[in-house]
Short mmCIF file of C-alpha atoms and ligand atoms in Angstrom, two decimals:
data_model
loop_
_atom_site.label_atom_id
_atom_site.label_comp_id
_atom_site.label_asym_id
_atom_site.label_seq_id
_atom_site.Cartn_x
_atom_site.Cartn_y
_atom_site.Cartn_z
CA MET R 2 93.06 119.90 95.63
CA PRO R 3 95.04 117.06 96.29
CA THR R 4 98.76 117.11 95.25
CA TYR R 5 100.66 114.01 94.50
CA LYS R 6 104.76 113.93 94.35
CA ILE R 7 105.10 111.13 91.54
CA ALA R 8 108.81 109.91 90.53
CA VAL R 9 109.33 108.99 87.22
CA ILE R 10 111.59 106.75 85.71
CA PRO R 11 110.94 106.25 82.10
CA GLY R 12 113.80 103.97 81.76
CA ASP R 13 115.09 102.43 78.34
CA GLY R 14 113.93 101.55 75.08
CA ILE R 15 109.94 101.92 74.44
CA GLY R 16 109.58 103.04 78.33
CA LYS R 17 110.56 106.49 77.58
CA GLU R 18 107.93 106.82 74.73
CA VAL R 19 104.77 105.43 76.57
CA VAL R 20 105.79 107.13 79.83
CA PRO R 21 104.91 110.86 78.61
CA GLU R 22 101.60 109.06 77.36
CA GLY R 23 101.04 108.01 80.80
CA ILE R 24 101.40 111.33 82.03
CA ARG R 25 99.30 113.01 79.49
CA VAL R 26 96.39 110.54 80.16
CA LEU R 27 96.77 111.41 84.12
CA GLU R 28 97.07 115.01 83.86
CA ALA R 29 93.88 115.02 82.13
CA ALA R 30 92.43 112.98 84.64
CA GLY R 31 93.64 114.99 87.14
CA ARG R 32 91.82 118.31 85.35
CA ARG R 33 88.59 116.25 85.44
CA PHE R 34 88.58 115.55 89.15
CA GLY R 35 90.77 118.39 90.93
CA ILE R 36 93.96 116.49 91.45
CA SER R 37 97.47 117.74 90.61
CA PHE R 38 100.36 115.94 90.41
CA THR R 39 104.27 117.03 90.48
CA TRP R 40 106.41 114.50 88.10
CA ASN R 41 109.97 114.50 89.24
CA GLU R 42 112.08 112.62 86.67
CA PHE R 43 114.69 110.34 86.96
CA PRO R 44 117.00 109.65 84.27
CA TRP R 45 118.48 106.04 85.53
CA ASN R 46 118.66 103.87 83.12
CA CYS R 47 121.10 101.41 80.92
CA GLU R 48 122.72 104.75 79.12
CA ASN R 49 123.47 106.04 82.91
CA TYR R 50 124.91 102.59 83.54
CA THR R 51 127.25 102.78 80.43
CA ARG R 52 127.85 106.31 81.80
CA THR R 53 128.70 106.07 85.16
CA GLY R 54 128.75 102.27 85.95
CA ARG R 55 125.44 102.23 88.22
CA MET R 56 121.80 102.06 86.96
CA MET R 57 120.95 104.17 89.70
CA PRO R 58 122.89 106.32 92.13
CA GLU R 59 123.93 104.83 95.74
CA ASP R 60 121.33 106.91 97.68
CA GLY R 61 118.49 105.76 94.68
CA ILE R 62 116.11 104.54 96.96
CA GLN R 63 116.44 107.42 99.57
CA GLN R 64 115.71 109.89 96.74
CA LEU R 65 112.36 107.83 95.61
CA ARG R 66 111.11 107.30 99.21
CA ASP R 67 110.36 110.80 99.57
CA HIS R 68 107.47 110.37 96.99
CA ASP R 69 103.96 109.21 97.09
CA ALA R 70 104.26 106.64 93.90
CA VAL R 71 106.87 105.83 91.37
CA PHE R 72 105.76 105.73 87.86
CA LEU R 73 108.26 103.25 85.77
CA GLY R 74 108.40 102.64 82.13
CA ALA R 75 110.74 99.61 81.23
CA VAL R 76 114.13 98.60 82.18
CA GLY R 77 116.93 97.21 80.09
CA PHE R 78 118.55 97.44 76.45
CA PRO R 79 121.15 95.76 74.60
CA GLY R 80 124.68 96.32 75.27
CA VAL R 81 123.73 95.92 79.21
CA PRO R 82 123.18 92.56 80.44
CA ASP R 83 119.74 92.02 81.61
CA HIS R 84 120.70 90.69 84.94
CA VAL R 85 122.82 93.45 85.52
CA SER R 86 120.03 96.38 84.39
CA LEU R 87 116.92 94.40 86.48
CA TRP R 88 119.61 94.01 89.56
CA GLY R 89 120.47 97.45 89.20
CA LEU R 90 117.03 99.11 89.13
CA LEU R 91 113.79 97.47 88.73
CA ILE R 92 114.66 94.55 91.78
CA PRO R 93 115.97 96.78 94.26
CA ILE R 94 113.28 99.18 94.40
CA ARG R 95 110.74 96.14 94.74
CA ARG R 96 112.88 94.60 97.35
CA LEU R 97 114.01 97.75 99.60
CA MET R 98 110.96 99.19 98.95
CA ARG R 99 109.31 96.59 100.53
CA GLN R 100 106.39 95.98 97.44
CA TYR R 101 105.76 92.42 98.11
CA VAL R 102 102.64 92.31 95.78
CA ASN R 103 102.94 92.49 92.24
CA VAL R 104 99.10 93.12 90.76
CA ARG R 105 98.58 92.07 87.19
CA PRO R 106 94.85 92.47 86.04
CA VAL R 107 94.28 90.39 82.70
CA ARG R 108 90.93 91.83 81.19
CA MET R 109 90.14 91.80 77.66
CA LEU R 110 88.98 95.44 77.11
CA LYS R 111 85.88 95.97 75.14
CA GLY R 112 86.85 96.67 71.65
CA MET R 113 89.83 94.64 71.64
CA ALA R 114 90.16 91.03 69.80
CA SER R 115 91.16 87.87 71.44
CA PRO R 116 93.46 85.36 69.43
CA LEU R 117 91.24 82.85 71.06
CA LYS R 118 88.30 81.86 69.15
CA ASN R 119 84.76 82.78 70.30
CA ARG R 120 86.18 84.36 73.59
CA GLY R 121 85.04 87.89 74.56
CA PRO R 122 85.42 89.96 77.80
CA ALA R 123 83.03 88.12 80.06
CA ASP R 124 85.30 85.14 79.19
CA ILE R 125 88.75 87.10 80.46
CA ASP R 126 88.69 89.14 83.61
CA PHE R 127 90.63 88.04 86.34
CA ILE R 128 94.03 89.26 88.53
CA ILE R 129 97.38 87.79 88.67
CA VAL R 130 98.94 88.33 92.08
CA ARG R 131 102.94 87.66 92.05
CA GLU R 132 104.89 87.19 94.81
CA ASN R 133 107.16 90.06 94.49
CA ASN R 134 110.20 90.25 96.73
CA GLU R 135 111.54 86.61 97.24
CA GLY R 136 111.19 82.77 95.71
CA GLU R 137 113.21 82.10 92.17
CA TYR R 138 114.28 85.49 92.11
CA SER R 139 117.29 85.37 94.14
CA GLN R 140 120.96 86.13 94.67
CA ILE R 141 121.88 83.11 96.50
CA GLY R 142 124.15 80.88 94.40
CA GLY R 143 127.13 81.09 92.39
CA ARG R 144 129.34 79.71 89.65
CA LEU R 145 132.55 77.54 89.89
CA TYR R 146 134.91 76.30 87.53
CA SER R 147 134.25 78.97 84.64
CA GLY R 148 135.62 78.35 81.28
CA THR R 149 136.12 74.40 82.09
CA GLU R 150 134.31 71.16 81.44
CA GLU R 151 133.33 71.31 85.24
CA GLU R 152 131.55 74.73 85.12
CA MET R 153 128.47 75.04 86.94
CA ALA R 154 126.04 77.35 88.26
CA VAL R 155 123.74 77.07 91.55
CA GLN R 156 120.73 79.28 91.77
CA GLU R 157 118.90 78.65 95.52
CA SER R 158 115.35 79.92 95.71
CA VAL R 159 114.10 81.46 98.99
CA PHE R 160 110.27 80.81 99.80
CA THR R 161 109.98 82.41 103.84
CA ARG R 162 106.71 81.91 105.77
CA LYS R 163 106.19 85.34 105.69
CA GLY R 164 106.88 85.94 102.41
CA VAL R 165 104.46 83.20 101.13
CA ASP R 166 101.85 83.88 103.76
CA ARG R 167 101.60 87.68 103.08
CA VAL R 168 101.30 87.64 99.16
CA ILE R 169 98.72 84.51 99.91
CA ARG R 170 96.45 86.50 102.01
CA TYR R 171 96.69 89.44 99.92
CA ALA R 172 95.20 87.60 97.19
CA PHE R 173 92.63 86.16 99.40
CA GLU R 174 91.77 89.55 100.43
CA LEU R 175 91.68 90.57 96.84
CA ALA R 176 89.11 87.97 96.15
CA ARG R 177 86.75 89.08 98.93
CA THR R 178 86.37 92.23 96.97
CA ARG R 179 85.35 90.51 93.87
CA GLU R 180 82.20 88.66 92.84
CA GLU R 181 83.39 85.25 92.16
CA LYS R 182 85.51 84.94 95.39
CA HIS R 183 87.93 82.25 93.87
CA VAL R 184 91.55 81.91 94.44
CA THR R 185 93.64 79.51 92.13
CA SER R 186 97.24 78.73 93.16
CA ALA R 187 100.07 77.97 90.87
CA THR R 188 102.43 75.30 92.02
CA LYS R 189 104.85 72.98 90.83
CA SER R 190 104.94 70.76 94.00
CA ASN R 191 105.27 67.46 92.06
CA GLY R 192 108.47 68.42 90.62
CA ILE R 193 110.03 70.81 92.96
CA ILE R 194 110.34 69.07 96.05
CA HIS R 195 110.78 71.48 98.99
CA THR R 196 109.36 74.79 97.94
CA MET R 197 106.51 74.26 96.60
CA PRO R 198 105.21 71.40 98.93
CA PHE R 199 105.96 74.67 101.37
CA TRP R 200 103.84 76.87 99.02
CA ASP R 201 101.14 74.52 98.72
CA GLU R 202 100.62 73.85 102.89
CA ARG R 203 100.33 77.61 103.07
CA PHE R 204 98.15 77.82 101.00
CA ALA R 205 95.96 75.50 102.28
CA ALA R 206 96.78 76.61 105.62
CA MET R 207 95.21 80.25 104.57
CA ALA R 208 92.36 78.69 102.44
CA ASN R 209 90.94 77.80 105.82
CA GLU R 210 90.96 81.38 107.35
CA PHE R 211 88.78 82.04 104.17
CA PRO R 212 86.00 79.64 104.14
CA ASP R 213 83.98 82.09 102.18
CA ILE R 214 86.69 82.01 99.41
CA ARG R 215 86.77 78.76 97.06
CA THR R 216 90.18 77.60 95.92
CA ASP R 217 91.94 75.55 93.15
CA GLN R 218 95.29 75.10 92.36
CA TYR R 219 97.07 73.48 89.44
CA HIS R 220 100.75 72.52 88.33
CA ILE R 221 101.81 75.26 86.27
CA ASP R 222 102.41 73.63 83.28
CA ILE R 223 98.67 72.68 83.06
CA LEU R 224 97.99 75.98 84.56
CA THR R 225 99.05 77.64 81.23
CA ALA R 226 96.99 75.10 79.35
CA HIS R 227 94.03 76.19 81.31
CA PHE R 228 94.75 79.82 80.68
CA VAL R 229 94.35 79.28 76.87
CA LEU R 230 91.73 76.87 77.21
CA HIS R 231 89.56 77.77 80.04
CA PRO R 232 90.37 81.69 80.60
CA ASN R 233 86.74 81.80 82.14
CA TRP R 234 87.74 79.67 85.04
CA PHE R 235 89.77 82.13 86.85
CA ASP R 236 89.21 85.41 89.35
CA VAL R 237 92.20 85.67 91.29
CA VAL R 238 95.67 83.74 90.29
CA VAL R 239 98.33 83.53 92.88
CA GLY R 240 102.02 82.38 92.07
CA SER R 241 105.56 82.57 93.18
CA ASN R 242 107.66 85.63 91.69
CA LEU R 243 109.05 83.78 88.48
CA PHE R 244 105.66 81.50 88.01
CA ALA R 245 103.31 84.37 87.90
CA ASP R 246 105.66 86.55 85.82
CA ILE R 247 105.30 83.95 83.24
CA LEU R 248 101.41 83.75 83.80
CA SER R 249 101.17 87.62 83.42
CA ASP R 250 102.76 87.58 79.98
CA LEU R 251 100.42 84.62 78.58
CA GLY R 252 97.40 85.94 80.26
CA PRO R 253 97.26 89.41 78.63
CA ALA R 254 98.30 87.77 75.41
CA VAL R 255 95.38 85.61 75.36
CA ALA R 256 93.20 89.00 75.98
CA GLY R 257 94.36 90.62 72.87
CA SER R 258 97.82 92.19 73.46
CA ILE R 259 100.73 92.02 76.05
CA GLY R 260 100.97 95.99 74.95
CA ILE R 261 97.86 96.66 77.39
CA ALA R 262 99.22 94.65 80.72
CA PRO R 263 99.39 96.98 83.50
CA SER R 264 100.91 96.35 86.89
CA ALA R 265 101.49 97.87 90.33
CA ASN R 266 103.96 96.84 92.73
CA ILE R 267 102.44 97.27 95.92
CA ASN R 268 103.63 98.02 99.32
CA PRO R 269 100.41 97.34 101.40
CA THR R 270 101.90 99.05 104.81
CA ARG R 271 102.75 102.07 102.54
CA GLU R 272 105.89 102.55 104.67
CA TYR R 273 107.38 103.13 101.35
CA PRO R 274 105.94 104.22 97.96
CA SER R 275 104.23 101.68 95.59
CA MET R 276 105.58 101.56 92.03
CA PHE R 277 103.22 101.42 88.84
CA GLU R 278 104.59 99.77 85.10
CA PRO R 279 103.71 97.85 82.56
CA VAL R 280 104.17 94.17 82.41
CA HIS R 281 106.22 94.56 79.46
CA GLY R 282 109.36 95.20 78.59
CA SER R 283 111.77 98.16 77.00
CA ALA R 284 110.86 96.24 73.16
CA PRO R 285 114.62 97.57 71.81
CA ASP R 286 113.00 95.99 68.03
CA ILE R 287 110.49 98.73 68.17
CA ALA R 288 111.89 101.36 70.13
CA GLY R 289 112.27 104.97 68.64
CA LYS R 290 109.69 104.27 66.10
CA GLY R 291 107.09 105.85 68.19
CA ILE R 292 104.75 102.68 67.64
CA ALA R 293 104.58 101.08 71.00
CA ASN R 294 101.06 100.59 72.66
CA PRO R 295 100.92 103.47 75.73
CA ILE R 296 97.91 101.57 77.10
CA ALA R 297 99.95 99.06 79.40
CA GLN R 298 101.46 102.48 81.00
CA ILE R 299 97.89 104.34 80.94
CA TRP R 300 96.37 101.79 82.64
CA SER R 301 98.91 101.21 85.55
CA GLY R 302 98.60 105.18 85.69
CA ALA R 303 94.85 104.27 86.51
CA MET R 304 96.22 101.51 88.89
CA MET R 305 98.03 104.17 90.48
CA LEU R 306 95.27 106.81 91.08
CA GLU R 307 93.35 103.86 92.50
CA HIS R 308 96.22 103.59 95.06
CA LEU R 309 96.23 107.07 96.01
CA GLY R 310 92.92 106.96 96.81
CA HIS R 311 91.06 108.29 93.55
CA PRO R 312 88.79 105.40 92.24
CA GLU R 313 86.72 107.09 90.31
CA ALA R 314 89.21 108.77 88.61
CA ALA R 315 90.95 105.53 87.98
CA ALA R 316 87.46 103.85 86.39
CA VAL R 317 86.99 106.91 84.20
CA VAL R 318 90.63 106.46 82.73
CA GLU R 319 90.22 102.70 82.10
CA ASN R 320 86.57 103.46 80.30
CA ALA R 321 88.54 106.25 78.27
CA ILE R 322 90.66 103.47 77.11
CA GLU R 323 87.74 101.17 76.31
CA THR R 324 85.79 104.14 74.66
CA VAL R 325 88.71 104.35 72.27
CA LEU R 326 88.97 101.00 71.50
CA GLN R 327 85.24 100.47 71.26
CA ASN R 328 84.49 103.88 69.17
CA THR R 329 87.39 104.45 67.02
CA ALA R 330 89.66 102.18 64.35
CA LEU R 331 92.96 103.41 66.56
CA ARG R 332 95.24 100.49 67.16
CA THR R 333 98.83 100.30 67.51
CA PRO R 334 100.76 97.60 65.58
CA ASP R 335 100.85 94.97 68.28
CA MET R 336 97.11 95.46 68.03
CA GLY R 337 97.24 94.95 64.38
CA GLY R 338 96.93 98.77 63.05
CA GLY R 339 99.20 101.63 62.50
CA THR R 340 98.32 104.26 65.18
CA THR R 341 101.30 105.85 66.66
CA THR R 342 102.11 106.15 70.36
CA ALA R 343 101.23 109.51 70.60
CA GLU R 344 98.08 109.58 68.55
CA MET R 345 96.61 106.89 71.27
CA GLY R 346 97.81 108.42 73.97
CA LYS R 347 95.76 111.93 72.94
CA ALA R 348 92.88 110.03 72.14
CA ILE R 349 92.60 108.43 75.19
CA ALA R 350 93.45 111.99 76.81
CA GLU R 351 90.68 113.55 74.87
CA ALA R 352 88.13 110.70 75.68
CA ILE R 353 88.82 111.49 79.47
N1 GGG J 426 107.75 97.30 82.89
C1 GGG J 426 109.26 96.92 83.32
C2 GGG J 426 110.15 96.04 82.73
O1 GGG J 426 111.22 96.42 81.93
N2 GGG J 426 109.74 95.03 82.67
C3 GGG J 426 110.44 93.96 82.18
C4 GGG J 426 110.70 92.45 82.58
O2 GGG J 426 111.38 91.48 82.43
N3 GGG J 426 110.80 92.52 83.94
C5 GGG J 426 111.53 91.85 85.21
C6 GGG J 426 110.28 91.23 85.74
O3 GGG J 426 109.45 91.85 86.18
O4 GGG J 426 110.52 90.29 86.52
#
C-alpha cells in the first residue's frame, strides 16, 4: 500500500477549520484506493509569531523537506501585519522549495450557480498558471524619510529569463494535455515599460516552440473584463505572480464562489515537496464560526493526490464534490446556504 508523509500546516483563521475536512476526505479516498497517509502537523501561524517572534522555526524548510507534500490551510490574522505573516511562512516555502508554478483551476462545478446570467459549467473551465517565485513579489526596495513629507517607498519587480521561461513553458505543456490547446498571456506591456515587454517577448519565443498551441495575449485590465464577459474564451491563462493572483480570485468568483478555488504550488523537478492550499485566505471575519466552505481545501487535496500519482483517486474526490452539489441542497453561506464546514466535509467524504 503506498504511504505518504504529509506535512500539515493549518495556519490561521478558517485554515484550522477547513484543513480537517480536507484530511477527512483524503482519508476516505485513501480507504477506497488503498493509499495511506501519515499527517505531521506543524503549528506555524500568527499565534506562533506572537509567542516566538517567528511564523516558522529557522529550520522550518528542512523540517518540511522530508515530506511527500505540504497541505496548507491559510495564512494571516489581525494583530500581525499581513506582509509579516506571508513573508514569514507562505512565501519562503514557495521560494526556498522552488515551487515556481502555482496551478489554479477555475471550473464551474455542476450544481453551482454563477453570478453571470446564462452561464453554465460548459462555459467556465480553465486553468490559471501563476508565476510563483519572482515578479512583483520581491523584497528588493526600501523606504526613505519615514514620517516626513519626503517619505517614499520603492519596490522593484524581478523578471528573469529562467523564471519567466519555465512558467510559460509549463503553461504550454499543460495546454498540450487539454482539448482546446490554447494559452492566453496576461500582460501590461503598454504601461509597464521594461518587465512586461520582456514577458511578451518570452511568450512569443515560447509560442514558436509550440506551433500546435493557439495563443492570445491581453492587457490585464481588459482581460479582467473578458473573464466576466467571455469566460468561455479561456483554456490555460499564464500570468505573473501578481496578475495571476488577482485573476485567480476573479475566476472562481465568476464560477460561483472563491470558497471552492484550489491551488497547487508545484516544484516540477520534485527536488522539494509541492504544496497544496486553497486560493482563499484566513477570512478572520468568519473564523471560529464553523461555516467556512471546505471545498477549496478538499479540491486542493485532490490536486495533491494527482501530483502523488493517483489521478483516479483525484477524479473521485472531484466527482464527490460535484455529486454533493448536484444531488443535495447542502451549501455553505458563501454559496447562499446554511451548511456548516463539517457537514459539507462529511457529505463529500460519504460520497466517496
Ligand atoms: N491559502 C493560503 C492563503 O492564506 N492565501 C492568501 C493569500 O493572500 N496569499 C497570498 C498569495 O497567494 O499571494
